[in-house]
XYZ file of C-alpha atoms in Angstrom:
176
model
C 31.456 72.053 -9.938
C 29.206 72.373 -13.072
C 27.681 76.172 -11.815
C 25.128 76.140 -14.417
C 26.776 78.843 -16.176
C 27.880 77.716 -20.120
C 24.215 75.424 -19.951
C 22.233 76.267 -23.480
C 19.198 77.960 -24.010
C 15.936 75.524 -23.471
C 18.289 72.158 -22.681
C 17.222 69.135 -20.753
C 18.564 70.080 -17.142
C 20.243 67.244 -15.796
C 20.380 65.669 -11.485
C 23.115 65.710 -9.968
C 23.473 63.178 -6.545
C 24.866 65.823 -3.865
C 23.432 64.498 -0.698
C 22.031 61.868 1.378
C 19.193 63.181 3.783
C 18.232 60.233 6.733
C 15.823 62.417 9.138
C 14.555 60.325 11.753
C 10.497 60.457 13.381
C 8.433 61.417 16.165
C 5.181 59.868 17.132
C 2.484 61.679 14.614
C -0.265 64.089 16.062
C -3.767 63.110 13.891
C -5.530 66.237 13.873
C -8.378 64.734 12.793
C -11.110 66.434 9.273
C -10.370 70.066 8.828
C -11.428 72.068 5.734
C -9.202 71.155 3.422
C -8.147 67.356 4.874
C -6.729 65.259 6.922
C -4.122 67.522 9.125
C -1.433 65.693 10.713
C 2.046 66.705 12.000
C 5.006 64.216 12.927
C 8.416 65.500 14.714
C 11.531 65.612 13.372
C 13.613 64.113 16.091
C 16.622 64.187 14.869
C 19.014 62.624 11.907
C 21.125 63.906 9.302
C 22.759 65.397 5.863
C 25.898 63.918 4.587
C 27.537 65.410 1.330
C 28.045 62.532 -1.318
C 31.994 62.523 -1.518
C 31.666 62.160 -5.562
C 29.487 64.775 -6.522
C 29.728 67.219 -8.426
C 29.721 70.122 -6.056
C 32.024 72.312 -4.104
C 34.376 70.356 -1.480
C 32.388 71.653 1.355
C 29.275 70.617 -0.338
C 31.550 67.403 -1.459
C 32.547 66.691 2.679
C 29.489 68.450 4.650
C 27.960 66.228 7.738
C 25.411 68.122 9.821
C 23.126 66.754 12.650
C 19.661 67.571 11.771
C 18.186 69.440 14.952
C 15.004 68.244 16.989
C 12.161 70.446 16.703
C 11.496 70.545 13.445
C 8.011 68.918 11.366
C 6.173 67.681 8.681
C 2.522 69.209 8.769
C 1.395 67.026 6.340
C -2.573 67.945 4.830
C -3.987 63.578 3.725
C -6.445 64.043 0.778
C -8.710 61.579 0.251
C -8.514 58.952 -2.209
C -10.053 59.448 -6.020
C -12.765 57.558 -6.602
C -13.128 55.191 -9.652
C -11.790 51.988 -11.578
C -8.133 52.066 -11.354
C -8.272 54.574 -8.870
C -5.540 54.947 -5.697
C -6.873 53.202 -2.519
C -5.104 54.572 0.320
C -4.784 59.124 0.232
C -2.311 61.470 -1.516
C -0.193 62.935 1.495
C 0.733 66.169 1.131
C 4.276 66.761 2.552
C 5.665 70.379 4.289
C 8.576 69.819 6.791
C 10.608 72.574 7.362
C 13.963 71.454 9.885
C 16.909 72.835 10.759
C 20.547 70.671 10.815
C 24.380 71.674 12.187
C 27.629 71.456 10.887
C 30.601 69.768 13.832
C 31.749 73.734 13.079
C 28.349 75.403 14.000
C 27.248 76.633 10.820
C 23.155 76.147 10.047
C 20.963 75.351 7.680
C 17.222 75.342 7.238
C 15.870 72.512 4.652
C 12.201 73.322 3.896
C 10.702 70.213 1.769
C 6.997 70.502 -0.338
C 6.405 67.120 -1.622
C 3.898 64.478 -2.645
C 3.671 61.054 -0.807
C 0.744 58.912 -2.425
C 0.606 54.993 -3.769
C 0.133 54.034 -6.557
C -2.920 51.680 -7.413
C -3.052 47.941 -6.116
C -0.552 48.244 -3.474
C -0.515 48.676 0.353
C -0.790 52.086 1.251
C 0.650 51.581 5.310
C 1.951 53.615 7.458
C 5.931 53.131 7.802
C 6.697 50.858 4.475
C 7.557 52.487 1.260
C 6.666 49.517 -1.798
C 7.777 49.896 -4.800
C 5.516 51.527 -6.395
C 5.088 54.784 -4.528
C 5.631 58.313 -5.432
C 7.296 59.832 -3.574
C 9.755 62.806 -3.750
C 10.360 66.397 -2.192
C 11.524 69.813 -3.351
C 14.538 71.632 -1.358
C 14.483 74.694 -0.486
C 18.495 74.808 1.880
C 18.785 78.191 3.744
C 22.076 79.289 5.208
C 24.602 81.962 6.431
C 28.059 79.614 5.515
C 29.979 81.529 3.079
C 31.241 77.506 1.862
C 28.097 77.150 1.907
C 26.764 79.535 -0.392
C 26.305 77.152 -3.511
C 23.225 75.246 -1.298
C 21.030 78.244 -1.721
C 22.061 78.885 -5.457
C 20.405 76.182 -6.960
C 17.712 74.098 -7.150
C 17.087 70.711 -5.475
C 14.964 67.364 -5.637
C 14.757 64.693 -4.169
C 13.104 61.355 -3.635
C 11.882 59.575 -0.791
C 11.679 56.555 0.951
C 9.587 56.451 4.565
C 10.964 53.440 6.846
C 8.785 53.186 10.393
C 10.054 55.613 12.232
C 12.479 57.515 9.351
C 12.298 59.120 6.049
C 16.182 58.887 4.026
C 16.376 60.532 1.032
C 18.407 61.209 -2.177
C 19.475 64.795 -3.100
C 19.508 65.634 -6.613
C 20.563 69.406 -7.501
C 18.662 70.542 -11.357
C 21.331 71.192 -13.528
């Protein structure tokens, strides 16, 4: 595993694929306009974290299989579209998702994902789809007490995102 030791100061970070995440979503609750923008809460009802067998990671992370537990959620803020020519037609969605997962042997993994999803100008912004021109990225913070998964707490992780009708798919990368 590349643990970051030996990285030259000032070198450009690399992205190392580590795992896949599929988050199953419940019916969103629209709070409507608040002082900060329109607020929406999307329940997280299940899903899975799956390590990538060939990943440059420890054996426990490569073989990771964890079920996402119901009870988490994504507390989203929808910012109004930018005005003006060439502006985005849909709101920018600020993502703040928190959820937990459990491995088959009972280890818990806490996940906090913060990010942005926005439709770029000229694309439709239908909820439930991620057209090719959608910027959807999150930063993941992972927490666990399981010693074999400690590396999940000792690096920065970012992920792409694909929104589907009732789920979100992420490929998670460790920043090297």
